[in-house]
Amino acid sequence: MKRIESPQNSLVKHWKKLLSVRKERDKTGEFIIEGYHLVEEAIKQKEQVLTIMLSDTSEIPANWDVDNLEIVEINDVIQKELAETEHTQGIFAHCKQQTVEEQVQTKWKRLLLIDAVQDPGNIGTMIRTADAAGIDAVILGKGSADAYNPKTLRSAQGSHFHIPIVKGDLHEWIVALKNRQVTVFGTAFENSTPFHQVEKSDSFALIVGNEGSGIHKEILEKTDQNIIVPLLGQAESLNVAVATGILLYGLAL
Amino acid sequence: MKRIESPQNSLVKHWKKLLSVRKERDKTGEFIIEGYHLVEEAIKQKEQVLTIMLSDTSEIPANWDVDNLEIVEINDVIQKELAETEHTQGIFAHCKQQTVEEQVQTKWKRLLLIDAVQDPGNIGTMIRTADAAGIDAVILGKGSADAYNPKTLRSAQGSHFHIPIVKGDLHEWIVALKNRQVTVFGTAFENSTPFHQVEKSDSFALIVGNEGSGIHKEILEKTDQNIIVPLLGQAESLNVAVATGILLYGLAL
């Protein structure tokens, strides 16, 4: 097994850059994950895994299939440099972002479109929720936090390896979806229908927006219908990931 | 207006202790909030506000009713000591926790019971969600994060001043609720019914549990029925605050 001892090793430097610099992730299409749960989900999609990094105190569980995967041993110093959490489990993976052919994309019937949601934890929770609700794909519009930010990856709990995540222009997506009879729902406080009064459809796209300002007006104008989670108490709004969960399940079930 | 210049002032020391030490909050029944939105919600419940603390660069908005409220000016040094957020708005309030008479508690018909949820942010989001869903009260069982932790207060976005939050023994609460015909729903993966197939009831209590281990077995055995958010994709679970939102709205609407 290959072993790296020096934090000055060029690969270690590359991993650290992938953890902290979004541009580096965008340019290379690579990212780093941490912890047994995420790495276990990753190796079920082997073609996305470049390397597994293992500290001296950690082990690959016997039931994992790691055939043909490169495993590199790292020492304590390097482990600390890579660890995002205080109590790291000492296992990491260097992965490739998934790519999805256009031909596949045009078959998606249930989608979540995200417009400028800024908190990485919210994005991660929304990806996890879309996965749970059986959604076909998540489309990240401009101004959203990076799906491969370490915080996003952690809060998505492995759903990055279950559901396609695509960056795209939401205007173009809305046009394309409407062209193939997918009902496009925006979310808005004004001129909107409570979600549980909406006619159910087998194919739908839900757009959710920024934590403070909601969905961009130009996008909202292009939807088929705008819906809302009714506020029955005194709260002025819901957390965007919670609202996304209520709406996706309301539309999906 | 009273002004405090020294971080060694005994009141400043008390505020700092309320921010960082749960025991101090429990003992005194007091807590500290930060930012315009939270302080604005607090002053609508004037009897809970002891003092508003205002930095040199901040102002009380003209439309706020602060009659009879004590306002104390603080300098930059003290502001930094109290601030939990990087970009503080320089306004804080020292508040009293609400108390609710038992006579009122026995009238609650829609409740959220929380069993050992450990993340303060999750607890706050759940309080906010319960408020939005028109729930009458939140009952915090043993082992849960403190409702008055600064992180909990921040993620609840002011709902602490909208909805009663009571610490209690969940076993006792379940017995009392069942005695007055409030249907008690647990949440569990096994032997549970998908939430959307449950018979609706005007009065219900929903119990949600720990992020990793769920609800304690002894509590789960006491419920009327156990329900679940069905997992339609590959995700193994939902974030507890998201699941709470889906279930509360599923039961409430």
Short mmCIF file of C-alpha atoms in Angstrom, two decimals:
data_model
loop_
_atom_site.label_atom_id
_atom_site.label_comp_id
_atom_site.label_asym_id
_atom_site.label_seq_id
_atom_site.Cartn_x
_atom_site.Cartn_y
_atom_site.Cartn_z
CA MET A 1 0.00 0.00 0.00
CA LYS A 2 1.27 3.47 -0.90
CA ARG A 3 2.02 5.69 2.07
CA ILE A 4 2.40 9.48 2.27
CA GLU A 5 4.35 10.99 5.16
CA SER A 6 4.87 14.59 4.13
CA PRO A 7 2.20 17.29 4.19
CA GLN A 8 4.28 18.92 1.46
CA ASN A 9 3.46 16.05 -0.91
CA SER A 10 1.85 17.48 -4.02
CA LEU A 11 -1.18 15.19 -3.74
CA VAL A 12 -1.83 16.35 -0.15
CA LYS A 13 -1.61 19.94 -1.34
CA HIS A 14 -4.13 19.17 -4.08
CA TRP A 15 -6.55 17.55 -1.59
CA LYS A 16 -6.34 20.56 0.72
CA LYS A 17 -7.06 22.90 -2.15
CA LEU A 18 -10.10 20.80 -3.12
CA LEU A 19 -11.38 21.15 0.45
CA SER A 20 -11.07 24.90 0.67
CA VAL A 21 -11.23 26.39 -2.83
CA ARG A 22 -14.45 26.17 -4.85
CA LYS A 23 -12.72 27.23 -8.07
CA GLU A 24 -10.38 24.27 -7.76
CA ARG A 25 -13.36 21.92 -7.41
CA ASP A 26 -15.09 23.54 -10.38
CA LYS A 27 -11.97 23.42 -12.56
CA THR A 28 -11.02 19.81 -11.82
CA GLY A 29 -14.47 18.35 -11.21
CA GLU A 30 -13.05 16.67 -8.10
CA PHE A 31 -13.90 16.77 -4.38
CA ILE A 32 -13.00 15.26 -0.99
CA ILE A 33 -15.28 13.42 1.43
CA GLU A 34 -14.69 12.36 5.03
CA GLY A 35 -15.97 9.64 7.32
CA TYR A 36 -17.07 6.00 7.05
CA HIS A 37 -20.65 6.71 5.99
CA LEU A 38 -19.76 8.98 3.07
CA VAL A 39 -16.88 6.81 1.85
CA GLU A 40 -19.10 3.70 2.02
CA GLU A 41 -21.72 5.41 -0.16
CA ALA A 42 -18.96 6.57 -2.54
CA ILE A 43 -17.51 3.10 -3.18
CA LYS A 44 -20.94 1.92 -4.31
CA GLN A 45 -20.28 4.31 -7.23
CA LYS A 46 -16.72 3.12 -7.83
CA GLU A 47 -16.24 5.04 -11.06
CA GLN A 48 -16.40 8.24 -9.00
CA VAL A 49 -13.66 7.24 -6.52
CA LEU A 50 -10.04 8.16 -7.36
CA THR A 51 -8.34 7.35 -4.03
CA ILE A 52 -9.23 6.33 -0.48
CA MET A 53 -7.03 7.92 2.21
CA LEU A 54 -6.68 5.96 5.42
CA SER A 55 -5.03 7.02 8.69
CA ASP A 56 -2.98 4.65 10.88
CA THR A 57 -5.79 4.22 13.38
CA SER A 58 -8.49 3.47 10.79
CA GLU A 59 -9.37 0.35 8.81
CA ILE A 60 -11.36 -0.59 5.74
CA PRO A 61 -14.34 -2.65 7.01
CA ALA A 62 -14.17 -6.28 5.88
CA ASN A 63 -17.50 -6.15 4.03
CA TRP A 64 -16.50 -3.25 1.77
CA ASP A 65 -15.72 -4.00 -1.86
CA VAL A 66 -12.60 -1.96 -2.59
CA ASP A 67 -11.25 -4.13 -5.43
CA ASN A 68 -9.33 -2.02 -7.96
CA LEU A 69 -9.52 1.08 -5.77
CA GLU A 70 -6.31 2.89 -4.81
CA ILE A 71 -5.84 3.12 -1.06
CA VAL A 72 -3.20 5.47 0.35
CA GLU A 73 -2.04 5.48 3.97
CA ILE A 74 -1.63 8.87 5.59
CA ASN A 75 -0.04 9.83 8.91
CA ASP A 76 -1.49 11.87 11.78
CA VAL A 77 -0.24 15.20 10.50
CA ILE A 78 -1.90 14.77 7.11
CA GLN A 79 -5.08 13.43 8.72
CA LYS A 80 -5.34 16.63 10.76
CA GLU A 81 -4.83 18.76 7.66
CA LEU A 82 -7.68 17.02 5.84
CA ALA A 83 -10.11 16.68 8.75
CA GLU A 84 -13.12 19.00 8.73
CA THR A 85 -14.61 17.57 11.92
CA GLU A 86 -13.11 17.66 15.41
CA HIS A 87 -13.42 13.91 15.94
CA THR A 88 -12.38 12.67 12.53
CA GLN A 89 -12.81 9.00 11.68
CA GLY A 90 -9.52 9.06 9.78
CA ILE A 91 -10.96 7.94 6.46
CA PHE A 92 -11.33 10.14 3.37
CA ALA A 93 -11.88 9.77 -0.34
CA HIS A 94 -10.80 11.83 -3.32
CA CYS A 95 -13.72 11.66 -5.78
CA LYS A 96 -14.84 12.80 -9.21
CA GLN A 97 -18.09 14.71 -9.65
CA GLN A 98 -20.68 12.79 -11.63
CA THR A 99 -21.52 13.79 -15.19
CA VAL A 100 -24.90 13.07 -16.73
CA GLU A 101 -25.53 12.84 -20.46
CA GLU A 102 -28.10 15.21 -21.91
CA GLN A 103 -30.05 12.27 -23.23
CA VAL A 104 -30.57 11.08 -19.64
CA GLN A 105 -31.41 14.57 -18.40
CA THR A 106 -34.33 14.88 -20.77
CA LYS A 107 -35.97 11.85 -19.15
CA TRP A 108 -36.14 13.31 -15.64
CA LYS A 109 -39.75 13.75 -14.52
CA ARG A 110 -39.41 14.93 -10.92
CA LEU A 111 -36.89 17.66 -10.24
CA LEU A 112 -35.80 20.10 -7.58
CA LEU A 113 -34.47 23.42 -8.90
CA ILE A 114 -32.50 25.58 -6.47
CA ASP A 115 -32.25 29.34 -7.05
CA ALA A 116 -29.46 31.08 -5.10
CA VAL A 117 -29.68 29.21 -1.79
CA GLN A 118 -26.54 30.35 -0.01
CA ASP A 119 -26.03 28.18 3.04
CA PRO A 120 -24.00 25.03 2.21
CA GLY A 121 -25.73 23.11 5.03
CA ASN A 122 -29.15 23.97 3.58
CA ILE A 123 -28.08 22.82 0.10
CA GLY A 124 -26.83 19.53 1.54
CA THR A 125 -30.01 18.93 3.52
CA MET A 126 -32.06 19.70 0.39
CA ILE A 127 -30.07 17.18 -1.69
CA ARG A 128 -30.64 14.56 1.04
CA THR A 129 -34.35 15.41 1.17
CA ALA A 130 -34.73 15.25 -2.63
CA ASP A 131 -33.06 11.83 -2.54
CA ALA A 132 -35.45 10.66 0.22
CA ALA A 133 -38.48 11.94 -1.69
CA GLY A 134 -37.51 9.93 -4.78
CA ILE A 135 -36.74 12.96 -6.92
CA ASP A 136 -34.85 12.29 -10.20
CA ALA A 137 -32.34 15.16 -10.03
CA VAL A 138 -31.34 18.42 -8.37
CA ILE A 139 -30.56 21.44 -10.57
CA LEU A 140 -28.41 24.12 -8.96
CA GLY A 141 -28.89 27.58 -10.43
CA LYS A 142 -26.51 30.55 -10.29
CA GLY A 143 -25.72 32.03 -6.88
CA SER A 144 -26.19 28.79 -4.96
CA ALA A 145 -23.58 27.39 -2.59
CA ASP A 146 -21.35 24.71 -4.11
CA ALA A 147 -22.76 21.18 -3.93
CA TYR A 148 -19.24 19.86 -3.26
CA ASN A 149 -18.42 22.18 -0.36
CA PRO A 150 -17.37 19.95 2.62
CA LYS A 151 -20.35 21.24 4.67
CA THR A 152 -22.78 20.46 1.85
CA LEU A 153 -21.33 16.98 1.46
CA ARG A 154 -21.58 16.32 5.20
CA SER A 155 -25.19 17.44 5.55
CA ALA A 156 -26.25 15.49 2.43
CA GLN A 157 -25.11 12.26 4.18
CA GLY A 158 -24.07 10.47 1.00
CA SER A 159 -26.98 11.48 -1.23
CA HIS A 160 -24.45 12.96 -3.69
CA PHE A 161 -23.87 9.35 -4.74
CA HIS A 162 -27.61 8.58 -5.11
CA ILE A 163 -29.09 11.46 -7.06
CA PRO A 164 -27.72 13.47 -10.00
CA ILE A 165 -26.77 17.06 -9.21
CA VAL A 166 -26.40 19.37 -12.20
CA LYS A 167 -25.41 23.04 -12.43
CA GLY A 168 -27.53 24.91 -14.91
CA ASP A 169 -29.36 28.01 -16.06
CA LEU A 170 -32.79 27.86 -14.43
CA HIS A 171 -34.39 29.96 -17.19
CA GLU A 172 -33.32 27.41 -19.80
CA TRP A 173 -34.38 24.51 -17.59
CA ILE A 174 -37.87 25.95 -17.09
CA VAL A 175 -38.39 26.37 -20.82
CA ALA A 176 -37.19 22.83 -21.54
CA LEU A 177 -39.30 21.31 -18.75
CA LYS A 178 -42.47 23.10 -19.85
CA ASN A 179 -41.83 21.97 -23.44
CA ARG A 180 -42.04 18.38 -22.31
CA GLN A 181 -45.14 18.91 -20.12
CA VAL A 182 -43.41 18.85 -16.73
CA THR A 183 -45.40 21.18 -14.45
CA VAL A 184 -43.10 23.85 -13.02
CA PHE A 185 -43.98 25.06 -9.52
CA GLY A 186 -42.38 28.16 -8.02
CA THR A 187 -42.58 29.03 -4.33
CA ALA A 188 -43.74 32.49 -3.28
CA PHE A 189 -45.70 34.19 -0.53
CA GLU A 190 -47.80 36.29 -2.90
CA ASN A 191 -50.23 35.05 -5.54
CA SER A 192 -49.61 31.48 -4.57
CA THR A 193 -51.72 28.41 -3.75
CA PRO A 194 -51.32 26.39 -0.54
CA PHE A 195 -49.41 23.30 -1.69
CA HIS A 196 -52.00 20.80 -0.45
CA GLN A 197 -54.67 22.33 -2.70
CA VAL A 198 -52.66 21.82 -5.88
CA GLU A 199 -53.63 19.21 -8.45
CA LYS A 200 -51.20 16.29 -8.30
CA SER A 201 -49.07 15.49 -11.30
CA ASP A 202 -46.75 12.59 -12.07
CA SER A 203 -44.12 14.92 -13.40
CA PHE A 204 -43.22 18.15 -11.67
CA ALA A 205 -40.34 20.52 -11.00
CA LEU A 206 -40.23 22.46 -7.75
CA ILE A 207 -38.17 25.67 -7.58
CA VAL A 208 -37.05 26.96 -4.17
CA GLY A 209 -35.18 30.18 -3.57
CA ASN A 210 -32.80 32.20 -1.46
CA GLU A 211 -33.17 32.12 2.35
CA GLY A 212 -33.87 35.84 2.59
CA SER A 213 -35.18 37.05 -0.75
CA GLY A 214 -36.81 33.96 -2.26
CA ILE A 215 -36.83 33.16 -5.97
CA HIS A 216 -35.72 35.81 -8.50
CA LYS A 217 -38.75 37.64 -9.92
CA GLU A 218 -37.86 36.85 -13.55
CA ILE A 219 -37.81 33.15 -12.73
CA LEU A 220 -41.06 33.28 -10.76
CA GLU A 221 -42.82 34.80 -13.77
CA LYS A 222 -41.94 31.81 -15.92
CA THR A 223 -43.48 29.08 -13.72
CA ASP A 224 -46.78 27.29 -14.37
CA GLN A 225 -48.03 27.91 -10.85
CA ASN A 226 -46.64 29.25 -7.57
CA ILE A 227 -47.25 27.41 -4.33
CA ILE A 228 -46.55 27.95 -0.63
CA VAL A 229 -46.49 26.14 2.69
CA PRO A 230 -49.28 27.93 4.62
CA LEU A 231 -48.12 29.57 7.86
CA LEU A 232 -50.65 28.52 10.49
CA GLY A 233 -48.97 30.14 13.51
CA GLN A 234 -46.94 33.29 14.05
CA ALA A 235 -43.70 32.30 12.31
CA GLU A 236 -42.96 34.53 9.31
CA SER A 237 -41.27 31.80 7.31
CA LEU A 238 -39.82 28.31 7.39
CA ASN A 239 -36.24 27.17 7.01
CA VAL A 240 -35.75 26.59 3.26
CA ALA A 241 -34.74 22.93 3.66
CA VAL A 242 -37.79 22.22 5.86
CA ALA A 243 -40.08 23.96 3.35
CA THR A 244 -38.49 21.95 0.54
CA GLY A 245 -39.21 18.71 2.41
CA ILE A 246 -42.86 19.59 3.04
CA LEU A 247 -43.39 20.63 -0.60
CA LEU A 248 -41.53 17.72 -2.24
CA TYR A 249 -43.47 15.16 -0.17
CA GLY A 250 -46.68 17.07 -0.74
CA LEU A 251 -46.15 16.83 -4.49
CA ALA A 252 -44.65 13.32 -4.56
CA LEU A 253 -47.12 11.35 -2.43
CA MET B 1 -29.56 56.21 29.33
CA LYS B 2 -27.36 53.93 31.41
CA ARG B 3 -24.01 53.13 29.85
CA ILE B 4 -21.55 50.34 30.62
CA GLU B 5 -17.91 50.77 29.65
CA SER B 6 -16.14 47.97 31.48
CA PRO B 7 -16.23 44.32 30.46
CA GLN B 8 -15.53 43.64 34.14
CA ASN B 9 -18.97 45.04 35.05
CA SER B 10 -20.90 42.36 36.95
CA LEU B 11 -23.89 42.58 34.60
CA VAL B 12 -21.65 41.98 31.57
CA LYS B 13 -20.15 38.97 33.33
CA HIS B 14 -23.67 37.66 34.01
CA TRP B 15 -24.67 38.09 30.35
CA LYS B 16 -21.57 36.23 29.18
CA LYS B 17 -22.30 33.38 31.56
CA LEU B 18 -25.88 33.18 30.25
CA LEU B 19 -24.49 32.88 26.73
CA SER B 20 -22.06 30.08 27.45
CA VAL B 21 -23.27 28.11 30.48
CA ARG B 22 -26.49 26.10 30.26
CA LYS B 23 -26.62 25.59 34.05
CA GLU B 24 -26.67 29.34 34.53
CA ARG B 25 -29.63 29.65 32.14
CA ASP B 26 -31.44 26.78 33.88
CA LYS B 27 -30.80 28.22 37.37
CA THR B 28 -31.83 31.79 36.60
CA GLY B 29 -34.45 31.16 33.90
CA GLU B 30 -32.79 33.89 31.84
CA PHE B 31 -31.17 34.05 28.39
CA ILE B 32 -29.58 36.41 25.86
CA ILE B 33 -30.69 37.09 22.28
CA GLU B 34 -28.91 38.95 19.48
CA GLY B 35 -29.95 40.89 16.38
CA TYR B 36 -32.81 43.14 15.28
CA HIS B 37 -35.21 40.36 14.29
CA LEU B 38 -35.02 38.48 17.59
CA VAL B 39 -35.14 41.61 19.76
CA GLU B 40 -38.13 42.89 17.79
CA GLU B 41 -40.02 39.63 18.43
CA ALA B 42 -38.99 39.79 22.12
CA ILE B 43 -40.38 43.27 22.75
CA LYS B 44 -43.79 42.08 21.56
CA GLN B 45 -43.66 39.97 24.75
CA LYS B 46 -42.46 42.82 26.96
CA GLU B 47 -42.88 40.92 30.21
CA GLN B 48 -40.05 38.63 29.09
CA VAL B 49 -37.56 41.44 28.41
CA LEU B 50 -35.29 42.59 31.25
CA THR B 51 -32.84 44.82 29.35
CA ILE B 52 -31.99 45.82 25.79
CA MET B 53 -28.27 46.28 25.13
CA LEU B 54 -27.35 48.68 22.35
CA SER B 55 -23.93 49.37 20.84
CA ASP B 56 -22.77 52.84 19.75
CA THR B 57 -23.35 52.09 16.09
CA SER B 58 -26.86 50.71 16.53
CA GLU B 59 -30.24 52.34 17.03
CA ILE B 60 -33.72 51.39 18.23
CA PRO B 61 -35.99 51.62 15.14
CA ALA B 62 -38.55 54.43 15.45
CA ASN B 63 -41.55 52.11 15.14
CA TRP B 64 -40.56 49.89 18.09
CA ASP B 65 -42.53 50.25 21.31
CA VAL B 66 -39.86 50.22 24.01
CA ASP B 67 -41.83 52.17 26.66
CA ASN B 68 -40.88 51.08 30.17
CA LEU B 69 -38.04 48.90 28.90
CA GLU B 70 -34.54 49.40 30.25
CA ILE B 71 -32.02 50.19 27.52
CA VAL B 72 -28.30 50.03 28.29
CA GLU B 73 -25.58 51.37 26.02
CA ILE B 74 -22.53 49.21 25.58
CA ASN B 75 -19.18 49.95 23.97
CA ASP B 76 -17.33 48.06 21.24
CA VAL B 77 -15.40 45.85 23.61
CA ILE B 78 -18.55 44.60 25.35
CA GLN B 79 -20.35 44.19 22.03
CA LYS B 80 -17.57 41.87 20.85
CA GLU B 81 -17.80 39.85 24.07
CA LEU B 82 -21.53 39.30 23.61
CA ALA B 83 -21.61 38.77 19.84
CA GLU B 84 -22.16 35.21 18.64
CA THR B 85 -22.12 36.14 14.96
CA GLU B 86 -19.23 37.53 12.97
CA HIS B 87 -21.19 40.48 11.65
CA THR B 88 -23.12 41.45 14.75
CA GLN B 89 -25.93 44.00 14.48
CA GLY B 90 -24.93 45.41 17.87
CA ILE B 91 -28.29 44.90 19.54
CA PHE B 92 -29.01 42.31 22.24
CA ALA B 93 -31.63 41.60 24.89
CA HIS B 94 -31.45 39.97 28.30
CA CYS B 95 -34.71 38.01 28.65
CA LYS B 96 -36.64 35.79 31.02
CA GLN B 97 -37.82 32.34 29.93
CA GLN B 98 -41.56 32.03 29.73
CA THR B 99 -43.49 30.07 32.35
CA VAL B 100 -46.82 28.47 31.58
CA GLU B 101 -49.41 27.58 34.21
CA GLU B 102 -50.47 23.95 34.38
CA GLN B 103 -54.06 24.98 33.82
CA VAL B 104 -53.08 26.33 30.41
CA GLN B 105 -50.93 23.29 29.60
CA THR B 106 -53.89 20.93 29.97
CA LYS B 107 -55.69 22.77 27.15
CA TRP B 108 -53.04 22.19 24.50
CA LYS B 109 -54.36 20.02 21.68
CA ARG B 110 -51.51 19.96 19.18
CA LEU B 111 -48.06 19.30 20.55
CA LEU B 112 -44.53 18.47 19.47
CA LEU B 113 -42.59 16.29 21.93
CA ILE B 114 -38.81 16.12 21.45
CA ASP B 115 -36.88 13.13 22.78
CA ALA B 116 -33.11 13.67 23.10
CA VAL B 117 -32.45 15.69 19.93
CA GLN B 118 -28.90 16.87 20.46
CA ASP B 119 -28.11 19.49 17.86
CA PRO B 120 -29.09 23.00 19.03
CA GLY B 121 -29.67 24.12 15.44
CA ASN B 122 -32.08 21.23 14.86
CA ILE B 123 -34.00 22.08 18.06
CA GLY B 124 -34.29 25.72 16.96
CA THR B 125 -35.47 24.79 13.47
CA MET B 126 -38.03 22.43 15.01
CA ILE B 127 -39.39 25.17 17.30
CA ARG B 128 -39.68 27.48 14.28
CA THR B 129 -41.41 24.74 12.29
CA ALA B 130 -43.85 23.93 15.10
CA ASP B 131 -44.70 27.64 15.31
CA ALA B 132 -45.29 27.78 11.54
CA ALA B 133 -47.51 24.68 11.65
CA GLY B 134 -49.76 26.25 14.29
CA ILE B 135 -48.75 23.81 17.05
CA ASP B 136 -49.79 24.80 20.62
CA ALA B 137 -46.55 23.92 22.43
CA VAL B 138 -43.18 22.18 22.26
CA ILE B 139 -42.22 19.76 25.05
CA LEU B 140 -38.51 19.12 25.46
CA GLY B 141 -37.67 15.78 27.07
CA LYS B 142 -34.46 14.76 28.85
CA GLY B 143 -31.27 14.66 26.82
CA SER B 144 -32.30 17.37 24.36
CA ALA B 145 -30.17 20.41 23.62
CA ASP B 146 -31.14 23.55 25.56
CA ALA B 147 -33.90 25.62 23.97
CA TYR B 148 -32.10 28.79 25.11
CA ASN B 149 -28.69 27.95 23.67
CA PRO B 150 -27.63 30.89 21.41
CA LYS B 151 -27.60 28.58 18.35
CA THR B 152 -31.09 27.31 19.12
CA LEU B 153 -32.37 30.85 19.56
CA ARG B 154 -30.82 31.94 16.28
CA SER B 155 -32.22 29.08 14.21
CA ALA B 156 -35.69 29.47 15.77
CA GLN B 157 -35.84 33.04 14.36
CA GLY B 158 -37.99 34.47 17.18
CA SER B 159 -40.45 31.59 17.56
CA HIS B 160 -39.42 31.32 21.23
CA PHE B 161 -41.67 34.37 21.71
CA HIS B 162 -44.60 32.82 19.78
CA ILE B 163 -44.97 29.29 21.09
CA PRO B 164 -44.64 27.87 24.64
CA ILE B 165 -41.60 25.67 25.21
CA VAL B 166 -41.74 23.44 28.28
CA LYS B 167 -39.19 21.01 29.71
CA GLY B 168 -40.80 17.83 30.92
CA ASP B 169 -40.83 14.08 31.43
CA LEU B 170 -42.12 12.61 28.18
CA HIS B 171 -43.46 9.47 29.94
CA GLU B 172 -45.69 11.64 32.15
CA TRP B 173 -46.73 13.80 29.23
CA ILE B 174 -47.80 10.78 27.16
CA VAL B 175 -49.95 9.42 29.98
CA ALA B 176 -51.59 12.80 30.55
CA LEU B 177 -52.20 13.38 26.83
CA LYS B 178 -53.75 9.96 26.31
CA ASN B 179 -55.97 10.53 29.34
CA ARG B 180 -57.50 13.52 27.62
CA GLN B 181 -57.88 11.77 24.25
CA VAL B 182 -54.99 13.45 22.44
CA THR B 183 -53.63 10.89 19.94
CA VAL B 184 -49.92 10.32 20.56
CA PHE B 185 -47.85 9.50 17.47
CA GLY B 186 -44.30 8.20 17.74
CA THR B 187 -41.89 8.10 14.80
CA ALA B 188 -40.08 4.86 14.00
CA PHE B 189 -38.78 2.94 11.00
CA GLU B 190 -40.20 -0.40 12.16
CA ASN B 191 -43.86 -1.28 12.72
CA SER B 192 -44.95 2.14 11.58
CA THR B 193 -47.52 3.57 9.15
CA PRO B 194 -46.62 6.05 6.38
CA PHE B 195 -47.82 9.39 7.77
CA HIS B 196 -50.13 10.18 4.86
CA GLN B 197 -52.14 7.01 5.48
CA VAL B 198 -52.99 7.94 9.09
CA GLU B 199 -56.49 8.98 10.13
CA LYS B 200 -56.56 12.74 10.79
CA SER B 201 -57.36 14.01 14.25
CA ASP B 202 -57.99 17.51 15.61
CA SER B 203 -55.78 16.86 18.59
CA PHE B 204 -52.45 15.10 18.30
CA ALA B 205 -48.99 14.93 19.80
CA LEU B 206 -46.03 14.06 17.61
CA ILE B 207 -42.87 12.66 19.22
CA VAL B 208 -39.57 12.90 17.34
CA GLY B 209 -36.26 11.48 18.53
CA ASN B 210 -32.50 11.60 18.53
CA GLU B 211 -30.66 12.18 15.23
CA GLY B 212 -28.84 8.84 15.39
CA SER B 213 -30.84 6.49 17.58
CA GLY B 214 -34.41 7.76 17.28
CA ILE B 215 -36.94 7.70 20.12
CA HIS B 216 -36.18 5.69 23.30
CA LYS B 217 -37.78 2.25 23.12
CA GLU B 218 -39.71 2.68 26.40
CA ILE B 219 -41.30 5.85 25.04
CA LEU B 220 -42.14 4.29 21.68
CA GLU B 221 -44.03 1.50 23.44
CA LYS B 222 -46.36 4.00 25.09
CA THR B 223 -47.62 5.75 21.93
CA ASP B 224 -51.01 5.21 20.28
CA GLN B 225 -49.48 4.70 16.85
CA ASN B 226 -46.06 5.01 15.23
CA ILE B 227 -45.65 6.79 11.90
CA ILE B 228 -42.88 7.45 9.40
CA VAL B 229 -42.00 9.58 6.40
CA PRO B 230 -41.65 6.95 3.63
CA LEU B 231 -38.22 6.92 1.97
CA LEU B 232 -38.90 6.86 -1.76
CA GLY B 233 -35.29 7.08 -2.97
CA GLN B 234 -31.96 5.78 -1.67
CA ALA B 235 -31.48 8.06 1.35
CA GLU B 236 -31.45 6.09 4.61
CA SER B 237 -33.04 8.84 6.66
CA LEU B 238 -34.09 12.49 6.70
CA ASN B 239 -32.74 15.35 8.77
CA VAL B 240 -34.84 15.36 11.98
CA ALA B 241 -36.05 18.95 11.50
CA VAL B 242 -37.10 18.24 7.91
CA ALA B 243 -38.94 15.06 8.99
CA THR B 244 -40.65 17.03 11.76
CA GLY B 245 -41.87 19.60 9.23
CA ILE B 246 -43.26 16.97 6.86
CA LEU B 247 -45.03 15.13 9.71
CA LEU B 248 -46.43 18.19 11.50
CA TYR B 249 -47.91 19.57 8.27
CA GLY B 250 -49.12 16.11 7.31
CA LEU B 251 -51.03 15.89 10.60
CA ALA B 252 -52.11 19.55 10.81
CA LEU B 253 -53.54 20.18 7.33
#
